[in-house]
Coordinates of C-alpha atoms in Angstrom, one line a residue:
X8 CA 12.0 -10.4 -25.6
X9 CA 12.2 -11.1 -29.1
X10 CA 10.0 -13.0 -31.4
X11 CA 11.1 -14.3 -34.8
X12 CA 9.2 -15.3 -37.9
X13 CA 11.3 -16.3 -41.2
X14 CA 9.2 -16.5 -44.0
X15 CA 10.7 -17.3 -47.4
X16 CA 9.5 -15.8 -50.7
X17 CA 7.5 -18.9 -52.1
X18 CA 5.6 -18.8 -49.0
X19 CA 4.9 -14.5 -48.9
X20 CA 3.9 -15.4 -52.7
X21 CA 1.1 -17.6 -52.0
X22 CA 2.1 -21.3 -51.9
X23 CA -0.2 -23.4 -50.4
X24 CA 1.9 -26.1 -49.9
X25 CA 3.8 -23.8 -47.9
X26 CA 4.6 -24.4 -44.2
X27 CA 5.7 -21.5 -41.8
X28 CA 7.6 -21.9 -39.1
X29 CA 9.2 -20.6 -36.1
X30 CA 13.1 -19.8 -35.3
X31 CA 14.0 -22.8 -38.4
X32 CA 16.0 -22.0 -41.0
X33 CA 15.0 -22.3 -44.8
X34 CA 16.9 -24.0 -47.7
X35 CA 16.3 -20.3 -49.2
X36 CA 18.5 -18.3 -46.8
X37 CA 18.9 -15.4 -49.3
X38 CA 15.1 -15.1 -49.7
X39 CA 14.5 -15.3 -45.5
X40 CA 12.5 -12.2 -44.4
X41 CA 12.6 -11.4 -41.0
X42 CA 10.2 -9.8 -38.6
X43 CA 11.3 -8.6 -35.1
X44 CA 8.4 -7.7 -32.4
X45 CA 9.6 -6.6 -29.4
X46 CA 7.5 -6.8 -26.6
X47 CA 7.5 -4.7 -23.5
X48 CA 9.4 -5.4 -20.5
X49 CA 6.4 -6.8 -17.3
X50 CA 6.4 -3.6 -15.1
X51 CA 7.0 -4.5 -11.7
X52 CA 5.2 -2.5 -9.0
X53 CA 7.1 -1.1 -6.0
X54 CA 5.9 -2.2 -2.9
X55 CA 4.1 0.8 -1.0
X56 CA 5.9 2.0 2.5
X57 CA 3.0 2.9 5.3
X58 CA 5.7 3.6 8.3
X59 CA 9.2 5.1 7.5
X60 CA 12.0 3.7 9.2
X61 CA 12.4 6.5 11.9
X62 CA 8.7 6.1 12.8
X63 CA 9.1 2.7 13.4
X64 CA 12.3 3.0 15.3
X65 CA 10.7 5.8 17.6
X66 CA 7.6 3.1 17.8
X67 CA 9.4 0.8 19.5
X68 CA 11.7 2.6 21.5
X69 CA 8.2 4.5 23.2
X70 CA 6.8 1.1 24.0
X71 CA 10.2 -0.1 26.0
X72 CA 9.9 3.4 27.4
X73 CA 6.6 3.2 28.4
X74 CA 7.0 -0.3 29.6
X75 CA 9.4 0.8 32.2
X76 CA 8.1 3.9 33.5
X77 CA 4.8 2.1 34.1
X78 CA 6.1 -0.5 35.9
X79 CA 8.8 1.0 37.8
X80 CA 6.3 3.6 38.4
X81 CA 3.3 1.7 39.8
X82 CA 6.7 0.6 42.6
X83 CA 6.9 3.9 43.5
X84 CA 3.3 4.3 43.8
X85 CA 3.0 1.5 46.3
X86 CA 5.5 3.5 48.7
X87 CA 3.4 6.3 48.8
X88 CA -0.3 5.2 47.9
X89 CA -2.8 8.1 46.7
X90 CA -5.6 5.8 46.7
X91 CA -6.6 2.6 48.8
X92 CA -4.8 -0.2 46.7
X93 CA -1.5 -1.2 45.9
X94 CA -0.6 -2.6 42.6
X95 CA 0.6 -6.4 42.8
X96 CA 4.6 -7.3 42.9
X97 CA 4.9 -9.1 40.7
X98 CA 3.8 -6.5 37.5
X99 CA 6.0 -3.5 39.1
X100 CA 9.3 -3.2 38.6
X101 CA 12.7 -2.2 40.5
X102 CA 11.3 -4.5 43.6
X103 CA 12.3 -1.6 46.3
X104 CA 11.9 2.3 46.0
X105 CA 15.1 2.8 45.2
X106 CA 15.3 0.4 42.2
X107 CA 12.1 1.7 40.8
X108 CA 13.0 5.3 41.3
X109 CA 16.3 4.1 39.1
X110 CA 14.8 2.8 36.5
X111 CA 11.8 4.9 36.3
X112 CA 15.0 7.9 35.6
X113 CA 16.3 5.5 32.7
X114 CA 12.6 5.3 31.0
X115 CA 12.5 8.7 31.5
X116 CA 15.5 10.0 29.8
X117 CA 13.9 7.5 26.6
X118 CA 11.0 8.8 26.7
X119 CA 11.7 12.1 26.7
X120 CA 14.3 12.3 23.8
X121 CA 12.3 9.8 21.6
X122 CA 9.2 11.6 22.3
X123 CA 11.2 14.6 21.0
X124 CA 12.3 13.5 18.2
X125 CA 8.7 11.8 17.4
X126 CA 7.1 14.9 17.5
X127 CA 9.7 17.6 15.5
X128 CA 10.2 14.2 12.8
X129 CA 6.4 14.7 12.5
X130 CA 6.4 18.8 12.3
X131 CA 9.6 19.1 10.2
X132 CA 8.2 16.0 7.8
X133 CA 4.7 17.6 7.7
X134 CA 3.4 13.8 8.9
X135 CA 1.4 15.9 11.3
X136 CA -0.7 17.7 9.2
X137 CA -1.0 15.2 6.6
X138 CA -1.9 12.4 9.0
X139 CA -3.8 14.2 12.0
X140 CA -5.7 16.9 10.1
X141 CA -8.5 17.4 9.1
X142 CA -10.3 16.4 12.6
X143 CA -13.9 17.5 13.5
X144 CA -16.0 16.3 15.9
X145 CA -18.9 14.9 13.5
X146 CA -16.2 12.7 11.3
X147 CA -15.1 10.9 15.2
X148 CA -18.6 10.5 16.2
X149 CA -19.4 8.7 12.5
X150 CA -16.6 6.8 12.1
X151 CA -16.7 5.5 15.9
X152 CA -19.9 4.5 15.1
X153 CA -19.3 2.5 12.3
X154 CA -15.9 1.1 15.0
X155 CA -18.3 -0.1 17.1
X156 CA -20.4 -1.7 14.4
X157 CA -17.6 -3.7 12.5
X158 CA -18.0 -1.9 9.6
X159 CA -15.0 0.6 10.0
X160 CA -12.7 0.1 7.3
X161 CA -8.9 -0.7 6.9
X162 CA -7.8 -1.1 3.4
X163 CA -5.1 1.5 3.5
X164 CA -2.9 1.6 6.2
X165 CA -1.9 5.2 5.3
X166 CA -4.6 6.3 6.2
X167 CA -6.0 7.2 9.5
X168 CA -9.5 7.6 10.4
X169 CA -11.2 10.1 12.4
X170 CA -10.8 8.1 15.8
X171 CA -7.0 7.3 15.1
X172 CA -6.3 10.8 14.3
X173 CA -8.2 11.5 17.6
X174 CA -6.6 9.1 19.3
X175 CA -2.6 9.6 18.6
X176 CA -3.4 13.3 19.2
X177 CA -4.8 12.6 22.7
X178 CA -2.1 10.4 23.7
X179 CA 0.8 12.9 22.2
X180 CA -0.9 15.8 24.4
X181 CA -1.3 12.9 27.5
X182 CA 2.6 12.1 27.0
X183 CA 3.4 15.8 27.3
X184 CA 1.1 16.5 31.1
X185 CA 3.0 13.3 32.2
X186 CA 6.8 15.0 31.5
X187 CA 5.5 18.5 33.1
X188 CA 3.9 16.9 36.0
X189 CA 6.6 14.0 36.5
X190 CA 9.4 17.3 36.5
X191 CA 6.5 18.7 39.5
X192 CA 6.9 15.5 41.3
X193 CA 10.7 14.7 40.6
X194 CA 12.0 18.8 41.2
X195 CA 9.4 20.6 42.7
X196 CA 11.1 23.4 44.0
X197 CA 13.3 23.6 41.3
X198 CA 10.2 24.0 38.8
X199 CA 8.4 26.9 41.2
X200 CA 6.1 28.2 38.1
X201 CA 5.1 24.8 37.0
X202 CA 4.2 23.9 40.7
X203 CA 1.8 26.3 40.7
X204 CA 0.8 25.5 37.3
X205 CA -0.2 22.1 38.4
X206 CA -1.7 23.2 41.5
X207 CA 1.0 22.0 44.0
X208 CA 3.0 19.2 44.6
X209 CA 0.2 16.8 45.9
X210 CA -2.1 18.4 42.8
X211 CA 0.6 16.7 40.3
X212 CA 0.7 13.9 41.9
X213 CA -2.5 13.2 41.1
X214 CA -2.3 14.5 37.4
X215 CA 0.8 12.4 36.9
X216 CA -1.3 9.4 38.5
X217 CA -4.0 10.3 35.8
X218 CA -2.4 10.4 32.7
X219 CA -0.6 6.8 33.4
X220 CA -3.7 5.8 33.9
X221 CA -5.2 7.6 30.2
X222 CA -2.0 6.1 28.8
X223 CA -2.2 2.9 30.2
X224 CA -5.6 2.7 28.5
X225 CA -4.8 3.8 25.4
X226 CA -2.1 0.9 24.9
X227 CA -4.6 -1.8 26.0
X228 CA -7.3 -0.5 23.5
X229 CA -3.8 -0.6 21.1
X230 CA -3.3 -3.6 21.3
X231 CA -6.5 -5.0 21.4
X232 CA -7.0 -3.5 17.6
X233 CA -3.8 -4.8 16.6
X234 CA -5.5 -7.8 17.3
X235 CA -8.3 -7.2 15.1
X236 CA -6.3 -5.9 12.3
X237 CA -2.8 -8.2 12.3
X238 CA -1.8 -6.4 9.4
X239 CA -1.1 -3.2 11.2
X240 CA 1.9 -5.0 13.5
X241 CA 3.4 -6.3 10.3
X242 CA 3.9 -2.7 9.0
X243 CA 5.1 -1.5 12.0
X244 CA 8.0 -4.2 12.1
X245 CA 8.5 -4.3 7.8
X246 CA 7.3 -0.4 7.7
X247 CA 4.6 -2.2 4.6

């Protein structure tokens, strides 16, 4: 932007019945001075990303993933209880073994390639390190303390605390004992070494049973802090 100040001579020299004024023209156009100010352009700050695009898209991909292996899997579950309860109908899904053995397969292949991709995206990237790490047991004892006291702060999305690190890291290695021991349960004699690794066929049962349950948990204490902190779902979706 430009501001402009004519001034003729007989004002510079002291007149007092002078008048200045702005952007007007004097009857003394040969004696107009001009003075130019430019003044600097407003800088505009560029709006911060907290989730790239890739991490979003693997976000929500998991969740659908997750969605239907739990349900499809809690199906299968009721055809061949471990323990003495059956989940309700109507929050399983395939509604005979056969359907929830199908789509429990097509969560699987989902899961498995996203969570994949997640994990080299966050190697390659070096989100991993820069995210996860440092973690020691005295920062996730203090800062679930102050969790559990309101006073754990959020300001910077970017940012994870010691119980998020904590957390994400426990459900990455939780995702990875429920692909080994689903391949136990789904080709056990094709998978001899990892059999035995899980202690059996009946043994990984019961892990596989476990970390749905660990996982299960994790997304309904997820969720219930998204709904403490709203902001964190609008970043996921606009990645700011």
């Amino acid at each position: 932007r430009v501001i402009t100040f004519n001034l003729t001579l007989r004002e510079v020299f002291g007149n007092k019945s002078a008048q200045y004024s702005l952007h007007q023209r004097e009857r003394w156009r040969a004696d107009i001075m001009t003075i130019h100010t430019e003044l600097p352009p407003v800088a505009t700050r560029k709006p911060v990303t907290v989730h790239p695009l890739w991490l979003r898209l693997t976000h929500w991909l998991n969740a659908l993933a997750v969605l239907i292996m739990v349900t499809s899997g809690w199906q299968i579950y009721n055809a061949s209880p471990l323990f003495d309860f059956d989940f309700p109908s109507t929050v399983t899904l395939g509604g005979w073994l056969g359907g929830a053995i199908q789509w429990h397969f097509a969560g699987m292949w989902l899961f498995g390639f996203n969570g994949v991709f997640y994990l080299l995206m966050n190697i390659f990237t070096g989100r991993m390190k820069q995210k996860f790490w440092p973690l020691t047991p005295r920062g996730i004892f203090n800062d679930l303390r102050a969790a559990l006291r309101g006073k754990l702060q959020h300001d910077d999305l970017r940012h994870y605390n010691m119980v998020q690190r904590a957390a994400y890291l426990f459900v990455m290695f939780d995702g990875i004992v429920l692909v080994l021991s689903g391949l136990v349960v789904w080709k056990s004699v094709q998978f001899p070494l990892l059999r035995e690794l899980m202690g059996g066929f009946d043994t990984a049962r019961y892990v596989h049973f476990l970390a749905m349950a660990s996982l299960v948990g994790f997304v309904v204490l997820h969720v219930v802090m998204v709904a403490l902190v709203p902001k964190t779902l609008i970043a996921m979706i606009r990645g700011r």
